[in-house]
Backbone as CSV, one residue per row, in Angstrom:
resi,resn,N_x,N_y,N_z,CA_x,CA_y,CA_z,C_x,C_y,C_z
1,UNK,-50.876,36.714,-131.238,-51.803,37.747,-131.596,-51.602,38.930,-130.647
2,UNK,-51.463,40.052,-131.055,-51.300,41.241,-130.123,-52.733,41.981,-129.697
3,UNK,-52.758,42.189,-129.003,-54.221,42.622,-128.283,-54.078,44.540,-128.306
4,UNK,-55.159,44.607,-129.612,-55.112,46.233,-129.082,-56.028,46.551,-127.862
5,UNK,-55.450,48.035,-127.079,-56.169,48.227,-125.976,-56.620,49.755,-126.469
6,UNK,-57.710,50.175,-125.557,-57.809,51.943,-125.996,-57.264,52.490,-125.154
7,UNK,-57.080,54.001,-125.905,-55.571,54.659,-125.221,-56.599,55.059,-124.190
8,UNK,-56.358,56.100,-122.799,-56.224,56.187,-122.199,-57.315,56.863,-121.687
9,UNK,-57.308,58.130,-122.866,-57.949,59.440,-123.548,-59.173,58.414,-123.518
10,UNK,-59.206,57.747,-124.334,-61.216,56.796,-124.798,-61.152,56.238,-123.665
11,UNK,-61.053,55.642,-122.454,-61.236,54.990,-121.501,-61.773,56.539,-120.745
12,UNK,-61.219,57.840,-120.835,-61.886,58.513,-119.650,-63.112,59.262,-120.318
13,UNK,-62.907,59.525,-121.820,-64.138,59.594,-122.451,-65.358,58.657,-122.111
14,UNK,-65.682,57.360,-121.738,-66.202,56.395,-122.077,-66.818,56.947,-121.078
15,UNK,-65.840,56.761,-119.828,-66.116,56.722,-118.229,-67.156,57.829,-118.238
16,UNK,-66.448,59.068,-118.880,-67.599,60.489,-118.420,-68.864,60.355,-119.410
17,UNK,-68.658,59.962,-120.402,-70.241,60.274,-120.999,-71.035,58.861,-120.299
18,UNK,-70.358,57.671,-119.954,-71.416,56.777,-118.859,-72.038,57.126,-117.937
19,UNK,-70.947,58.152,-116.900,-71.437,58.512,-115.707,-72.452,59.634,-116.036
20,UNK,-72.395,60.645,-117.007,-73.628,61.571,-117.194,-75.001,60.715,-117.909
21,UNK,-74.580,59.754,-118.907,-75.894,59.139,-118.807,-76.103,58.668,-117.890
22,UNK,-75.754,57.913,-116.737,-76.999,57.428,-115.767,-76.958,58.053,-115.036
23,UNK,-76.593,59.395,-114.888,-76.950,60.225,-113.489,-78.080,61.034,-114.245
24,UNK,-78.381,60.749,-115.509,-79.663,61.520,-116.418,-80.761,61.217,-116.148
25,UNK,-80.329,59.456,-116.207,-81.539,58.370,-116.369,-82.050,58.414,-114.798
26,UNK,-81.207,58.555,-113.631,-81.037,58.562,-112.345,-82.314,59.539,-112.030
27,UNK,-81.844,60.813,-112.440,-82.707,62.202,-112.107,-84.360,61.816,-113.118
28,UNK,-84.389,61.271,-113.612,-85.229,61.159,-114.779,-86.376,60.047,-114.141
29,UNK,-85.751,59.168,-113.638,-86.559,58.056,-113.005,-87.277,58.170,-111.443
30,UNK,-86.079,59.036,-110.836,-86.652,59.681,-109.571,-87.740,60.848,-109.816
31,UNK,-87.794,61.875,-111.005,-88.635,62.196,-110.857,-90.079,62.104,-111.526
32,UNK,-89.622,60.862,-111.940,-91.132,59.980,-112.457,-91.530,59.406,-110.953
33,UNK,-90.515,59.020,-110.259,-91.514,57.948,-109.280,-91.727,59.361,-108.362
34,UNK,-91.328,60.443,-108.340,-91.711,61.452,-107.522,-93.415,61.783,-108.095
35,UNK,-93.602,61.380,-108.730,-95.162,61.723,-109.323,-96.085,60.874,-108.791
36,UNK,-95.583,60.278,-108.221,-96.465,58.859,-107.564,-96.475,59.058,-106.347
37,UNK,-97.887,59.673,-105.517,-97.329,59.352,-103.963,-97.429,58.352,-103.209
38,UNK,-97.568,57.133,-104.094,-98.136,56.037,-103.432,-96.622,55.009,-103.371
39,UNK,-95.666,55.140,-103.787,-94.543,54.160,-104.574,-93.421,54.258,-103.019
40,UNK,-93.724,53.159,-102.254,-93.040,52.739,-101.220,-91.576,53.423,-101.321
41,UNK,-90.440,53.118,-100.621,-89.061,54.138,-100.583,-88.305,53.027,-100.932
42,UNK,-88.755,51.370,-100.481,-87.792,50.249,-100.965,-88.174,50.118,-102.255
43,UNK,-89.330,50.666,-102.725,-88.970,50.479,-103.887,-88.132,50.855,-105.338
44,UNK,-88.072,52.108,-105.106,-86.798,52.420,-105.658,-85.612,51.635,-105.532
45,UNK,-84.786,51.133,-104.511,-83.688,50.611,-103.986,-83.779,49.282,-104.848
46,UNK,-85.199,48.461,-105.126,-84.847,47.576,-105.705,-84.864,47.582,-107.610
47,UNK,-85.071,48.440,-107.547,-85.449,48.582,-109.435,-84.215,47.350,-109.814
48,UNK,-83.035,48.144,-109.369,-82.036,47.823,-110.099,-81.432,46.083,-109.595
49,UNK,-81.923,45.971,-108.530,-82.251,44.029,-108.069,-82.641,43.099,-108.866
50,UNK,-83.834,43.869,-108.941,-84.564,42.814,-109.793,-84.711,42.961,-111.337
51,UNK,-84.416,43.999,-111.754,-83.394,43.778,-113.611,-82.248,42.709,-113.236
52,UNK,-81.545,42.426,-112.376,-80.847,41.665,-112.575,-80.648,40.285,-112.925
53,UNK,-82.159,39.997,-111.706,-82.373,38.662,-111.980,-83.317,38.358,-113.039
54,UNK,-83.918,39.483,-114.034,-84.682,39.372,-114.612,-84.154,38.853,-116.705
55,UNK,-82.948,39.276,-116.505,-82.125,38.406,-117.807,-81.056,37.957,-117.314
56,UNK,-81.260,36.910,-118.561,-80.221,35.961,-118.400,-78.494,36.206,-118.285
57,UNK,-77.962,37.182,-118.439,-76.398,37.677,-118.465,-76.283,38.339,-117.117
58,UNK,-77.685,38.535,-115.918,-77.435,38.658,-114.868,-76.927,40.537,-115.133
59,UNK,-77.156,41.512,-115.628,-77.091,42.804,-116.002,-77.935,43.491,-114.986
60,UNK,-77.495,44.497,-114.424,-78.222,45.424,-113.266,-78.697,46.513,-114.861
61,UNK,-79.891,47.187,-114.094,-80.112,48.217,-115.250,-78.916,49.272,-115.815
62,UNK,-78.551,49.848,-114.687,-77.708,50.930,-115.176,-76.649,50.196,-116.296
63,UNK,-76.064,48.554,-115.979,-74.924,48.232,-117.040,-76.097,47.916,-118.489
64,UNK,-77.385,47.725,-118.630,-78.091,47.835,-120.115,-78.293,48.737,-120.436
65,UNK,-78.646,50.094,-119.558,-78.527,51.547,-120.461,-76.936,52.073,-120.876
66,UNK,-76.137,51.725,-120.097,-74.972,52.057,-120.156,-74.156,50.919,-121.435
67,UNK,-74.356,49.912,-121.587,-73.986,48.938,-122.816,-72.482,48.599,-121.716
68,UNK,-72.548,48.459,-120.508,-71.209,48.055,-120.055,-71.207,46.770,-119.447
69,UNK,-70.207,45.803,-119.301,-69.970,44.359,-118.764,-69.667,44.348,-117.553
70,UNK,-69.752,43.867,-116.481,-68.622,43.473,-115.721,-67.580,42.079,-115.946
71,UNK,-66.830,42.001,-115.803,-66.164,41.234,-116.229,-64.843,40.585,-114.949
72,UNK,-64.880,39.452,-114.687,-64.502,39.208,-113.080,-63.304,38.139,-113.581
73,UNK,-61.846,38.996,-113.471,-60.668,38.573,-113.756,-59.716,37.460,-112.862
């Protein structure tokens, strides 16, 4: 069976519209918790901790907004 791959071009497409969505979601979430003056500084740091352990495929947030895997070869 031959394995298609994507050319090169869709791999850096992919890459840039990923990285502008979560640097969206990034700015977007900081300045929600900026509305809060009560919201500790570790807490930010852990958002993305504890999505992880919170489903089962073990997914940090940014890889469920982003629809991306890691995948450990």
């Amino acid at each position: 069976m031959k394995e298609n791959y994507p050319l090169l071009m869709d791999r850096i497409q992919s890459t840039f519209i990923d990285t502008l969505f979560i640097l969206l979601l990034m700015f977007a979430f900081a300045n929600l918790l900026d509305k809060f003056e009560t919201v500790p500084d570790w807490v930010r740091s852990w958002i993305s901790f504890l999505t992880i352990n919170t489903n089962p495929h073990k997914r940090a947030i940014h890889d469920l907004v982003s629809g991306s895997v890691m995948i450990k070869a």
